[in-house]
Coordinates of C-alpha atoms and ligand atoms in Angstrom, one line a residue:
M227 CA 0.6 0.3 0.0
K228 CA 0.9 3.4 -0.6
L229 CA 1.7 6.3 1.6
T230 CA 2.4 9.8 1.1
G231 CA 5.6 10.5 3.0
A232 CA 3.3 12.9 5.9
Q233 CA 2.0 9.2 7.0
I234 CA 5.0 7.9 5.9
L235 CA 6.0 10.4 9.3
W236 CA 4.0 10.4 11.3
E237 CA 3.4 6.1 11.5
S238 CA 7.6 6.3 11.5
L239 CA 6.8 8.1 14.4
V240 CA 4.3 6.0 15.9
R241 CA 7.1 3.2 15.5
E242 CA 10.0 4.6 17.2
G243 CA 7.7 5.1 20.3
V244 CA 6.2 8.4 19.6
T245 CA 3.2 9.4 21.8
D246 CA 3.2 12.8 22.6
I247 CA 4.9 15.7 20.0
F248 CA 4.9 19.1 20.7
G249 CA 4.1 21.9 17.6
Y250 CA 3.3 24.9 15.8
P251 CA 1.9 24.3 12.2
G252 CA 2.5 26.4 9.3
G253 CA 3.1 26.0 5.0
A254 CA 5.5 23.6 4.8
I255 CA 4.6 21.4 7.2
L256 CA 1.1 21.3 6.7
P257 CA 0.5 18.3 4.7
A258 CA 2.5 16.5 7.5
Y259 CA -0.4 18.1 9.8
D260 CA -2.7 17.4 7.4
A261 CA -1.6 13.4 8.2
M262 CA -1.4 14.2 11.8
L263 CA -4.6 13.9 12.7
G264 CA -5.1 9.4 11.3
Y265 CA -2.2 8.9 13.9
P266 CA -2.8 8.1 17.5
I267 CA 0.0 11.2 18.8
R268 CA -0.9 13.5 20.9
H269 CA -0.2 17.0 19.4
I270 CA 0.4 20.4 21.9
L271 CA 0.0 23.7 20.7
V272 CA 2.8 25.6 21.6
R273 CA 3.5 29.4 21.5
H274 CA 6.9 29.6 20.2
E275 CA 9.0 26.5 19.0
Q276 CA 11.8 27.4 21.4
G277 CA 9.3 26.8 23.5
A278 CA 8.8 23.2 22.1
T279 CA 11.9 22.3 21.2
H280 CA 12.4 23.2 25.4
M281 CA 9.8 21.2 25.9
A282 CA 11.0 18.3 23.4
D283 CA 14.2 18.3 25.9
G284 CA 11.9 18.6 29.7
Y285 CA 10.4 15.1 28.1
A286 CA 13.5 13.4 27.7
R287 CA 15.5 14.3 30.7
A288 CA 12.7 13.3 33.2
S289 CA 11.6 10.2 30.6
G290 CA 14.8 9.1 29.1
K291 CA 12.5 8.4 25.6
V292 CA 13.2 10.9 23.1
G293 CA 11.4 14.2 22.8
C294 CA 9.8 15.3 19.9
A295 CA 8.6 18.9 18.6
I296 CA 7.6 19.7 14.7
A297 CA 7.8 23.2 13.4
T298 CA 7.5 25.1 9.5
S299 CA 9.5 25.9 7.6
G300 CA 11.4 29.6 8.1
P301 CA 10.7 31.8 11.4
G302 CA 9.2 28.3 12.6
A303 CA 12.9 26.4 11.9
T304 CA 14.6 29.1 12.9
N305 CA 12.6 30.0 16.1
M306 CA 14.0 26.1 17.0
V307 CA 17.5 26.8 17.2
T308 CA 18.2 27.6 21.0
G309 CA 16.4 24.6 22.3
I310 CA 18.8 22.7 19.5
A311 CA 21.9 24.3 20.6
T312 CA 20.6 24.0 25.2
A313 CA 19.7 20.3 24.0
M314 CA 23.6 19.8 22.5
M315 CA 25.0 21.2 25.2
D316 CA 23.2 18.7 28.1
S317 CA 23.3 16.2 25.8
S318 CA 19.5 15.8 25.6
P319 CA 17.8 13.5 22.8
I320 CA 15.2 15.5 21.1
V321 CA 14.1 14.7 17.5
C322 CA 13.0 17.8 15.6
I323 CA 11.3 17.6 12.5
T324 CA 10.6 20.8 10.1
G325 CA 8.4 21.5 6.5
Q326 CA 11.3 22.6 4.3
V327 CA 9.5 24.1 0.7
G328 CA 9.6 22.4 -2.4
S329 CA 12.4 21.5 -3.3
K330 CA 12.5 22.4 -7.0
L331 CA 12.4 25.7 -5.2
I332 CA 15.2 25.5 -3.4
G333 CA 18.1 27.6 -3.0
S334 CA 15.4 30.3 -4.9
D335 CA 14.9 31.8 -1.5
A336 CA 11.0 31.0 -1.4
F337 CA 9.0 31.8 0.7
Q338 CA 9.5 31.0 4.1
E339 CA 12.4 29.0 2.8
C340 CA 15.9 28.8 4.6
D341 CA 18.7 26.4 4.9
I342 CA 17.8 25.6 8.5
T343 CA 20.6 22.0 7.9
G344 CA 23.1 24.8 7.4
I345 CA 22.1 26.6 10.1
T346 CA 21.6 23.1 12.7
L347 CA 25.2 21.6 11.4
P348 CA 26.7 23.0 14.9
I349 CA 24.5 22.5 17.4
T350 CA 22.8 19.2 15.5
K351 CA 24.4 15.9 17.0
H352 CA 23.1 15.2 12.9
N353 CA 20.8 16.1 10.4
Y354 CA 19.1 15.6 7.5
L355 CA 17.1 17.3 4.5
V356 CA 14.0 14.6 3.0
T357 CA 13.0 15.9 -0.5
R358 CA 12.1 12.1 -1.5
P359 CA 9.1 10.0 0.4
E360 CA 11.4 7.0 -0.1
D361 CA 13.5 8.7 2.4
V362 CA 11.5 9.8 5.3
A363 CA 11.2 6.2 6.9
P364 CA 14.9 5.6 6.8
M365 CA 15.8 8.8 7.9
V366 CA 13.7 9.5 10.4
L367 CA 14.4 6.4 12.3
E368 CA 17.5 6.7 11.8
A369 CA 17.3 10.3 13.4
F370 CA 16.5 8.7 16.4
A371 CA 18.4 6.1 16.9
V372 CA 21.0 8.3 16.6
A373 CA 19.9 10.3 18.9
R374 CA 19.2 7.8 21.6
E375 CA 22.3 5.8 21.0
G376 CA 25.9 6.7 22.5
R377 CA 26.1 10.4 23.6
P378 CA 22.4 11.8 23.7
G379 CA 21.9 14.5 21.2
P380 CA 19.7 16.9 19.5
V381 CA 19.2 15.4 15.8
L382 CA 16.9 17.9 13.0
V383 CA 14.8 16.4 9.8
D384 CA 13.8 18.9 6.9
I385 CA 11.2 17.2 4.4
T386 CA 10.4 19.2 2.2
K387 CA 6.1 19.6 1.0
D388 CA 6.7 17.5 -1.8
A389 CA 8.6 15.2 0.2
Q390 CA 5.2 15.3 2.6
Q391 CA 3.2 15.3 -0.8
A392 CA 4.1 12.4 -2.8
S393 CA 3.6 8.8 -2.3
C394 CA 5.7 5.4 -2.1
E395 CA 5.5 2.1 -1.2
V396 CA 7.9 1.3 2.4
D397 CA 9.5 -1.4 3.7
W398 CA 10.1 -1.0 6.8
A399 CA 12.5 -3.6 7.5
A400 CA 14.7 -2.3 4.8
A401 CA 14.4 0.9 6.8
E402 CA 15.3 -0.2 10.1
P403 CA 19.0 1.8 10.7
H404 CA 21.9 0.0 11.5
L405 CA 24.6 2.7 13.1
T406 CA 27.9 1.6 13.1
E407 CA 31.1 3.2 15.7
A408 CA 33.4 5.1 13.8
F409 CA 35.9 7.1 15.8
D410 CA 39.3 9.0 15.2
E411 CA 42.1 5.8 16.6
A412 CA 44.3 8.9 17.8
L413 CA 41.3 9.8 19.8
P414 CA 41.9 8.3 23.3
G415 CA 40.1 6.1 25.7
D416 CA 41.3 2.5 25.8
G417 CA 42.5 2.8 29.6
D418 CA 43.4 -0.2 30.3
W419 CA 40.7 -0.6 33.8
R420 CA 43.4 -2.7 35.4
D421 CA 44.8 0.6 36.2
A422 CA 41.9 2.4 37.7
I423 CA 41.8 -0.2 39.9
A424 CA 45.0 -0.5 41.2
L425 CA 45.3 3.6 41.5
I426 CA 41.6 3.4 43.3
N427 CA 42.1 0.6 45.1
S428 CA 45.6 2.2 46.5
A429 CA 43.9 5.7 46.8
E430 CA 44.3 7.8 50.2
R431 CA 42.5 10.3 49.2
P432 CA 39.8 9.6 46.3
L433 CA 36.4 11.2 44.9
I434 CA 34.3 11.0 42.8
L435 CA 33.3 12.9 40.1
A436 CA 29.1 13.1 39.7
G437 CA 27.8 13.4 36.8
H438 CA 24.9 14.1 34.0
G439 CA 26.1 10.6 32.4
I440 CA 25.3 8.9 35.7
M441 CA 21.9 9.4 34.6
Q442 CA 22.3 8.7 31.1
S443 CA 23.7 5.6 31.1
G444 CA 21.4 4.7 33.8
A445 CA 24.1 3.4 36.7
E446 CA 22.6 5.2 39.6
R447 CA 22.7 1.6 41.5
D448 CA 25.9 1.1 40.6
V449 CA 27.3 4.7 41.1
I450 CA 26.1 4.3 44.8
A451 CA 27.5 0.3 44.6
F452 CA 30.9 1.2 44.0
A453 CA 31.7 4.1 46.4
E454 CA 30.1 2.4 49.6
R455 CA 32.2 -0.9 49.0
A456 CA 34.9 1.8 48.5
Q457 CA 34.2 3.9 51.3
I458 CA 34.8 7.1 48.4
P459 CA 33.4 10.5 48.8
M460 CA 31.4 12.3 45.8
A461 CA 30.5 15.2 44.3
T462 CA 28.5 16.2 41.7
T463 CA 27.9 19.0 38.9
L464 CA 24.7 20.7 38.6
L465 CA 23.1 18.2 35.9
G466 CA 24.3 15.4 38.2
I467 CA 22.1 16.0 40.6
G468 CA 20.1 13.6 41.4
G469 CA 21.8 11.1 40.4
I470 CA 22.8 10.2 43.3
P471 CA 20.9 11.1 46.4
A472 CA 21.5 14.2 48.0
S473 CA 21.4 12.1 51.7
H474 CA 23.1 9.7 51.0
P475 CA 26.7 9.9 53.4
L476 CA 29.0 10.1 51.0
N477 CA 27.5 12.4 48.6
L478 CA 29.2 16.2 49.9
G479 CA 27.3 17.8 47.2
M480 CA 28.1 20.1 44.7
M481 CA 31.3 21.4 42.5
G482 CA 32.5 24.2 40.7
M483 CA 32.1 28.2 40.4
H484 CA 28.4 27.7 43.3
G485 CA 29.0 24.1 44.8
E486 CA 29.5 23.7 48.8
A487 CA 33.7 25.5 49.6
W488 CA 34.4 21.5 51.2
V489 CA 33.3 20.0 47.8
N490 CA 36.0 22.3 45.6
N491 CA 37.9 22.2 48.7
A492 CA 38.5 18.0 48.7
I493 CA 39.2 18.4 45.3
Q494 CA 42.2 20.3 45.6
E495 CA 43.1 18.3 48.1
A496 CA 42.2 14.9 46.5
D497 CA 44.6 12.3 45.7
L498 CA 42.8 10.9 42.9
L499 CA 39.9 11.7 40.7
I500 CA 37.2 9.0 39.8
A501 CA 35.1 10.9 36.9
L502 CA 32.3 9.5 36.2
G503 CA 29.9 11.1 33.1
M504 CA 31.1 14.3 33.5
R505 CA 33.3 16.7 30.9
F506 CA 34.7 19.6 33.6
D507 CA 32.9 21.9 31.8
D508 CA 34.4 25.4 33.1
R509 CA 32.7 26.0 35.9
V510 CA 33.5 22.7 37.4
T511 CA 37.2 23.3 36.9
G512 CA 38.1 27.2 38.0
N513 CA 41.6 27.7 36.9
L514 CA 42.4 24.9 34.8
K515 CA 46.5 25.3 35.6
T516 CA 45.6 24.9 39.7
Y517 CA 42.5 22.2 39.8
A518 CA 43.4 19.0 41.4
L519 CA 47.1 18.9 41.4
N520 CA 47.8 16.7 43.5
A521 CA 45.1 14.3 42.4
R522 CA 45.5 11.7 40.0
K523 CA 42.8 11.6 37.6
I524 CA 40.7 8.7 36.3
H525 CA 37.6 9.8 34.0
V526 CA 34.8 7.2 32.6
D527 CA 33.1 8.8 29.4
I528 CA 30.9 7.2 26.2
D529 CA 32.6 10.0 23.9
R530 CA 35.6 9.8 23.8
A531 CA 35.8 13.9 22.1
E532 CA 35.7 14.6 26.1
L533 CA 38.5 12.4 27.1
N534 CA 41.9 14.4 27.5
K535 CA 39.5 17.2 26.3
N536 CA 40.2 19.7 29.3
V537 CA 42.3 18.4 31.6
R538 CA 44.6 15.1 31.6
V539 CA 44.4 11.9 32.9
D540 CA 45.5 9.2 33.8
V541 CA 43.1 6.7 33.0
A542 CA 40.8 7.3 29.7
I543 CA 37.6 5.4 29.3
A544 CA 35.7 6.0 26.5
K545 CA 32.4 3.6 27.7
D546 CA 29.1 2.8 28.8
L547 CA 29.9 4.1 32.6
R548 CA 27.4 0.9 34.0
G549 CA 30.7 -1.1 31.4
A550 CA 33.0 0.9 32.4
L551 CA 31.6 -0.2 36.8
A552 CA 30.7 -3.5 36.2
E553 CA 34.0 -4.4 34.8
W554 CA 35.3 -2.8 38.2
M555 CA 33.3 -4.1 40.7
P556 CA 34.6 -7.4 41.1
H557 CA 38.3 -5.5 41.6
V558 CA 37.5 -3.4 43.7
E559 CA 38.6 -3.5 47.8
K560 CA 36.5 -2.2 50.3
R561 CA 38.5 0.0 52.5
D562 CA 37.8 2.4 55.9
R563 CA 39.0 5.6 54.3
S564 CA 37.4 7.5 57.5
G565 CA 40.5 9.9 58.4
W566 CA 39.8 11.5 54.7
L567 CA 35.6 11.5 55.7
R568 CA 36.5 13.2 58.6
T569 CA 38.7 15.5 57.5
I570 CA 36.1 17.5 55.0
D571 CA 33.6 17.2 57.9
T572 CA 35.6 19.0 59.5
Q573 CA 35.6 21.5 56.5
K574 CA 31.7 21.2 56.6
G575 CA 32.1 22.8 59.7
D576 CA 33.7 26.6 58.9
S577 CA 31.5 26.5 55.8
A578 CA 29.5 29.4 55.4
V579 CA 26.4 28.5 51.8
R580 CA 23.8 28.2 54.7
D581 CA 24.2 30.8 56.5
I582 CA 20.8 32.4 55.3
Q583 CA 19.3 29.2 55.9
S584 CA 18.3 29.4 59.2
L585 CA 17.8 32.7 59.4
P586 CA 14.8 34.9 61.3
D587 CA 12.3 35.8 59.4
D588 CA 12.9 39.1 60.2
G589 CA 10.8 41.5 57.7
H590 CA 13.4 40.3 54.4
L591 CA 11.7 37.3 52.1
Y592 CA 15.2 35.0 51.3
A593 CA 15.3 33.0 47.9
A594 CA 17.1 30.7 49.9
H595 CA 14.1 30.8 51.9
V596 CA 12.0 30.1 49.4
I597 CA 13.8 27.5 48.1
N598 CA 14.4 25.3 51.1
D599 CA 10.7 25.8 52.4
L600 CA 9.3 24.4 48.7
W601 CA 11.6 21.5 49.6
R602 CA 10.0 20.6 52.9
L603 CA 6.7 21.1 52.1
T604 CA 7.1 18.9 49.2
S605 CA 8.7 16.2 51.1
G606 CA 11.7 16.8 48.8
D607 CA 9.6 14.7 46.1
A608 CA 9.2 17.1 42.8
V609 CA 10.0 17.2 40.0
V610 CA 12.0 20.7 39.6
V611 CA 12.9 22.4 36.7
T612 CA 15.1 25.7 36.5
D613 CA 15.9 28.6 35.1
V614 CA 18.8 30.3 34.6
G615 CA 20.0 32.2 37.1
Q616 CA 20.7 33.0 40.6
H617 CA 17.7 31.1 41.2
Q618 CA 19.2 28.4 39.1
M619 CA 22.3 28.0 42.0
W620 CA 19.7 29.3 45.0
E621 CA 18.0 26.0 44.0
A622 CA 20.5 23.8 43.3
Q623 CA 21.8 24.3 47.0
Y624 CA 18.3 24.6 48.8
Y625 CA 16.3 22.0 47.9
K626 CA 17.9 18.3 47.8
H627 CA 17.0 16.1 45.0
D628 CA 16.9 12.5 46.0
R629 CA 16.2 11.6 42.7
S630 CA 16.2 10.8 39.8
R631 CA 16.2 12.6 36.9
S632 CA 13.9 15.5 39.7
L633 CA 16.1 18.4 38.9
I634 CA 16.1 19.7 35.4
T635 CA 18.4 22.8 34.3
S636 CA 20.0 24.2 31.3
G637 CA 23.6 23.7 32.5
G638 CA 26.1 23.7 29.3
L639 CA 24.1 26.4 27.8
G640 CA 22.0 28.4 30.7
T641 CA 19.6 29.2 28.1
M642 CA 16.9 31.8 29.9
G643 CA 13.1 30.5 29.1
F644 CA 13.7 27.5 29.7
A645 CA 12.1 26.6 32.1
L646 CA 8.1 27.5 31.9
P647 CA 8.0 24.9 28.3
A648 CA 10.5 22.1 29.9
A649 CA 8.3 21.9 32.7
I650 CA 5.4 21.1 30.9
G651 CA 7.5 18.8 28.2
A652 CA 8.7 17.4 31.9
K653 CA 5.2 16.7 33.1
V654 CA 4.0 15.4 29.6
A655 CA 6.1 13.2 30.3
R656 CA 5.8 12.1 33.7
P657 CA 1.6 13.2 34.6
D658 CA 1.7 12.0 37.4
A659 CA 4.6 13.7 39.0
E660 CA 4.8 17.0 41.1
V661 CA 5.8 19.7 38.5
W662 CA 7.1 22.1 39.9
V663 CA 9.6 25.7 37.6
V664 CA 11.3 28.0 39.5
V665 CA 12.5 30.4 37.3
G666 CA 13.8 34.2 38.1
D667 CA 11.1 37.4 37.4
G668 CA 14.2 38.0 34.0
G669 CA 13.7 34.5 32.4
F670 CA 10.2 33.8 33.8
Q671 CA 9.4 37.0 30.9
M672 CA 11.4 35.3 28.0
T673 CA 8.6 32.4 27.7
M674 CA 5.6 32.5 30.2
C675 CA 3.0 32.6 26.2
E676 CA 3.5 28.8 27.5
L677 CA 1.2 29.6 30.1
A678 CA -1.4 29.7 27.7
T679 CA -0.2 25.9 26.8
I680 CA -0.5 24.7 29.7
V681 CA -3.6 26.2 30.3
Q682 CA -5.1 24.3 26.7
E683 CA -3.6 21.4 27.8
G684 CA -4.9 20.6 31.1
L685 CA -1.8 20.9 32.6
D686 CA -0.7 21.2 37.1
V687 CA 2.4 23.0 36.9
N688 CA 2.9 25.4 39.7
V689 CA 5.2 28.2 38.7
A690 CA 7.5 29.6 41.5
I691 CA 8.5 32.5 40.5
I692 CA 11.7 34.3 42.5
N693 CA 10.8 37.6 41.9
N694 CA 13.7 39.8 42.7
G695 CA 13.7 42.8 40.7
Y696 CA 16.3 42.2 38.3
L697 CA 18.9 40.2 37.0
G698 CA 20.0 39.0 39.7
M699 CA 22.5 37.1 38.2
V700 CA 24.8 39.5 36.2
R701 CA 23.4 42.1 38.9
Q702 CA 25.4 39.6 41.3
W703 CA 28.4 39.6 39.0
Q704 CA 28.1 43.7 38.8
E705 CA 28.6 43.9 41.5
F706 CA 31.4 42.1 42.4
F707 CA 33.0 42.7 39.2
Y708 CA 32.3 45.9 37.9
E709 CA 31.9 48.6 40.8
K710 CA 28.0 48.2 41.3
R711 CA 27.3 49.9 38.5
Y712 CA 23.9 48.3 38.0
A713 CA 23.7 48.3 33.7
A714 CA 21.1 47.4 31.9
T715 CA 19.6 44.7 35.2
P716 CA 17.4 46.8 36.9
L717 CA 13.3 45.0 35.7
I718 CA 10.2 45.6 35.8
G719 CA 7.6 42.4 35.1
P720 CA 3.8 42.7 35.1
D721 CA 2.3 42.6 38.0
F722 CA 2.5 38.2 37.3
A723 CA -0.7 36.8 39.6
K724 CA -2.9 39.5 37.8
L725 CA -1.3 38.1 34.6
A726 CA -1.8 34.1 35.9
E727 CA -5.3 34.6 36.1
S728 CA -5.9 36.4 33.2
F729 CA -4.7 33.2 31.9
G730 CA -7.5 30.8 33.8
I731 CA -4.6 30.5 36.1
N732 CA -4.8 30.6 40.0
G733 CA -2.3 33.8 41.3
A734 CA -0.4 34.5 44.4
T735 CA 1.8 37.2 45.2
V736 CA 3.8 36.2 48.7
A737 CA 6.7 38.9 50.4
R738 CA 6.6 37.2 53.7
R739 CA 7.7 34.3 54.6
G740 CA 4.7 33.8 56.8
E741 CA 2.7 33.5 54.0
V742 CA 5.2 30.9 52.1
A743 CA 3.6 27.6 53.1
D744 CA 0.5 28.4 52.9
A745 CA 0.8 29.6 48.9
V746 CA 2.4 26.4 47.8
N747 CA 0.1 24.5 50.2
A748 CA -2.8 26.2 48.7
A749 CA -1.0 25.7 44.7
R750 CA 0.3 21.8 45.6
R751 CA -3.6 21.2 46.6
S752 CA -5.3 22.5 44.3
G753 CA -5.7 19.7 41.3
R754 CA -4.6 23.4 38.8
A755 CA -1.9 24.6 37.9
A756 CA -0.7 27.9 39.6
V757 CA 1.8 30.8 39.4
I758 CA 3.2 32.3 42.7
D759 CA 5.3 35.6 42.4
F760 CA 7.6 35.6 45.4
Q761 CA 8.8 39.1 45.7
V762 CA 12.1 38.7 47.3
E763 CA 15.5 40.0 48.8
Q764 CA 16.4 42.0 45.7
E765 CA 20.6 42.5 46.1
D766 CA 20.8 39.3 47.4
S767 CA 23.7 37.0 46.0
V768 CA 24.7 33.4 45.6
F769 CA 28.1 31.8 47.4
P770 CA 30.0 31.0 48.0
M771 CA 31.7 32.2 44.1
V772 CA 34.2 31.3 42.5
P773 CA 35.0 34.0 40.1
A774 CA 36.0 32.7 36.5
G775 CA 38.7 31.2 35.4
A776 CA 40.4 32.0 39.2
D777 CA 41.3 29.1 40.7
L778 CA 38.9 26.5 42.4
H779 CA 40.2 27.1 46.1
K780 CA 39.7 30.7 46.0
M781 CA 35.7 31.5 47.0
I782 CA 34.0 34.3 47.5
R783 CA 32.6 33.8 50.9
R784 CA 29.5 35.4 51.6
P785 CA 30.8 38.9 53.7
S786 CA 29.0 38.2 57.2
P787 CA 28.4 34.6 58.1
I788 CA 25.8 35.0 60.2
V789 CA 23.6 31.1 61.4
E790 CA 26.6 28.6 60.8
T791 CA 24.0 25.5 60.1
A792 CA 26.3 23.2 57.9
A793 CA 24.7 20.3 60.2
D794 CA 20.9 21.2 58.1
Ligands
LIG1043 C1 24.5 30.2 36.0 C2 25.3 29.1 35.5 C3 25.8 28.5 37.4 C4 26.8 26.9 36.6 N1 27.6 27.0 37.5 C5 28.1 25.4 38.4 C6 28.6 25.6 39.5 O1 28.7 25.7 40.3 N2 27.9 23.3 39.4 C7 28.6 22.6 38.1 O2 28.3 21.3 38.2 N3 28.0 23.8 37.5 C8 27.7 24.2 36.7 N4 27.4 25.2 35.1 C9 26.8 23.8 34.9 C10 27.5 24.1 33.5 O3 28.1 24.8 32.3 C11 27.8 22.5 33.0 O4 26.0 22.1 32.9 C12 27.5 21.4 34.2 O5 28.5 21.5 35.2 C13 28.3 19.9 33.4 O6 27.4 19.0 34.1 P1 28.0 17.3 33.8 O7 29.6 17.6 32.9 O8 28.4 16.6 34.3 O9 27.1 17.2 32.2 P2 27.3 17.0 30.3 O10 26.8 18.0 30.7 O11 26.1 16.9 29.7 O12 28.3 16.2 30.4 C14 28.3 14.4 31.0 C15 28.7 13.6 30.1 O13 28.3 12.3 30.1 C16 28.3 11.5 29.2 N5 28.1 10.3 29.3 C17 26.2 10.6 28.2 N6 25.7 9.1 28.8 C18 26.9 8.5 29.0 C19 27.0 7.0 29.1 N7 26.2 6.6 29.3 N8 27.7 6.8 29.9 C20 29.2 7.3 30.2 N9 29.4 8.8 30.5 C21 28.3 9.4 29.4 C22 28.2 12.5 28.2 O14 29.6 12.1 27.0 C23 29.0 13.9 28.7 O15 30.7 14.1 28.3 C24 26.3 26.0 35.7 C25 25.7 26.8 34.8 C26 24.9 28.1 35.2 C27 24.0 28.2 33.8
LIG1044 C1 19.1 33.6 26.7 C2 19.5 34.1 27.9 N1 19.8 36.0 27.5 C3 20.6 36.3 28.2 C4 21.3 35.7 30.0 C5 22.5 35.8 30.5 N2 22.2 35.8 31.7 C6 22.3 35.2 32.2 S1 21.6 34.6 33.7 C7 20.6 36.5 33.8 C8 19.7 36.9 34.7 C9 18.6 36.3 34.7 O1 17.8 36.7 35.6 P1 16.4 36.8 36.6 O2 15.8 35.3 35.2 O3 15.6 37.4 36.7 O4 17.4 35.3 37.5 P2 18.1 36.3 38.4 O5 19.7 35.6 38.3 O6 18.0 36.9 38.8 O7 17.0 34.7 39.8 C10 21.2 36.5 32.4 C11 20.4 37.9 31.8 C12 21.4 34.1 29.7 N3 21.9 32.9 30.7 N4 20.7 33.8 28.6
LIG1045 MG1 15.8 38.0 39.1

């Protein structure tokens, strides 16, 4: 039986297990939209194509499945660029389908023509231009395989209008992808597990650096088993949060620019770093010349290109993490490393990082209070999707994630506007999860149009706006490094509660700590979406802070710690 290219597209998606797609129609993708009605896939109409890509990304991060977005040619496709780059930087598997002008018009500056495969070449794992219906199935199926396998990432499939309209027979068996691993032989990655084991068993002050790859590999339990047997403390990257429970006694917390002081100091003092599924981002290392100079280093990453890229290591292993740990485990010696653990513990005592958490309610509302209260009130069980800025760092510090995939955040690209749409994707992927958006007043204003999507789809997503009246993270840099010249960072916004009401969403405004619990509880009880405008202290800063490019142990600390609460 002959099918149109448009039908083959949907049939391919169904075969890939796609049940939800985020998109926005237009001329060049109309044949596909018309055919969509015949297939069992839920289409979520977004308000901006950037939102569709973040939703697909949030869907992927919350579920581990491939997220899917669809848009028209030209402006529809270019609106997807930020979301694709965001997914690329954080290795999130999404497939974006775009319509393209008719194949005979390509290159003629036709209406809404744009070379989206050219534009997205550096920000996709791979992309395809499909000009014949015969190529739709093989290319779409391959796109999913590429997005999912190895190091995950975004793939774009651009399908011309005539390829959607024309018909052909499909040989589904022949359309199955056959990917082969190809890599440059000169790249590192063939490190011997015996060398790794020798370093691990003889280390006195080892430290595991736990990254996003732990969740992507599904190696959460394996990492804990390894750490427990060898009694090795663990530190997480921002994207590694949740991969190991925050409450695990060996989990020290987050490393890096806004990581815990004792974690960064432990990295500098360690004699062995075991980096698992993390890529030594510059926010993590600070000055590479002074980074962990006392430590030998083992790095396991599925992508050879990450090994010896930023940090030179002694043993570089290019492997899926679960496989690598399975190889190590029988040879890992049980060790008592209580001396090393105690040394790190004493540093917790003089840390100021958690100081404002238990400040008395003196009429001021601190973002840290709000996040910490949210954590307690949701019993730490929510999927929290954050935007980018100070609130993102406070969330990482004060919401303790015990569950894998329970923090979704844009790390590598740091994309403001990510949170609200990504949370929609997370809620569609996991309808039973309690989903909270933690977003700044700046970032919320970038994609707040997606509130309408929440209403149209009847989604119960709660939004906590951490409203400090500033582009806070930039203001903080201006305070520390530009002598408080606040160029273009003071920011006004609408009355967010009224704005929410105008969409038909419950809105509330909170300016005192005593009101936080009532507002959060009301939002949780309502069973529908809510927006809470938390009007917080305007000129608060995130501590500690390693200035960009500074030595990891040279952190700016809160000027005068008021209350010591490291035991919390
Ligand atoms: C305002 C701001 C401040 C920030 N501050 C900090 C900070 O203080 N601390 C911090 O940590 N981050 C911080 N970040 C985030 C930082 O920029 C990086 O995004 C983050 O450190 C990356 O974490 P990662 O390496 O674990 O994850 P990714 O960048 O996602 O890398 C994951 C790695 O795992 C590998 N991998 C994937 N699958 C597998 C598998 N199956 N097996 C093995 N390996 C696999 C991948 O190849 C990749 O190399 C900040 C971001 C922003 C926006
Ligand atoms: C799309 C985009 N533009 C600019 C930036 C640079 N930037 C990083 S944090 C930040 C301020 C964010 O302000 P807000 O959303 O209010 O959050 P806050 O830091 O105040 O918590 C800016 C402008 C960015 N990360 N993303
Ligand atoms: Mg702000």
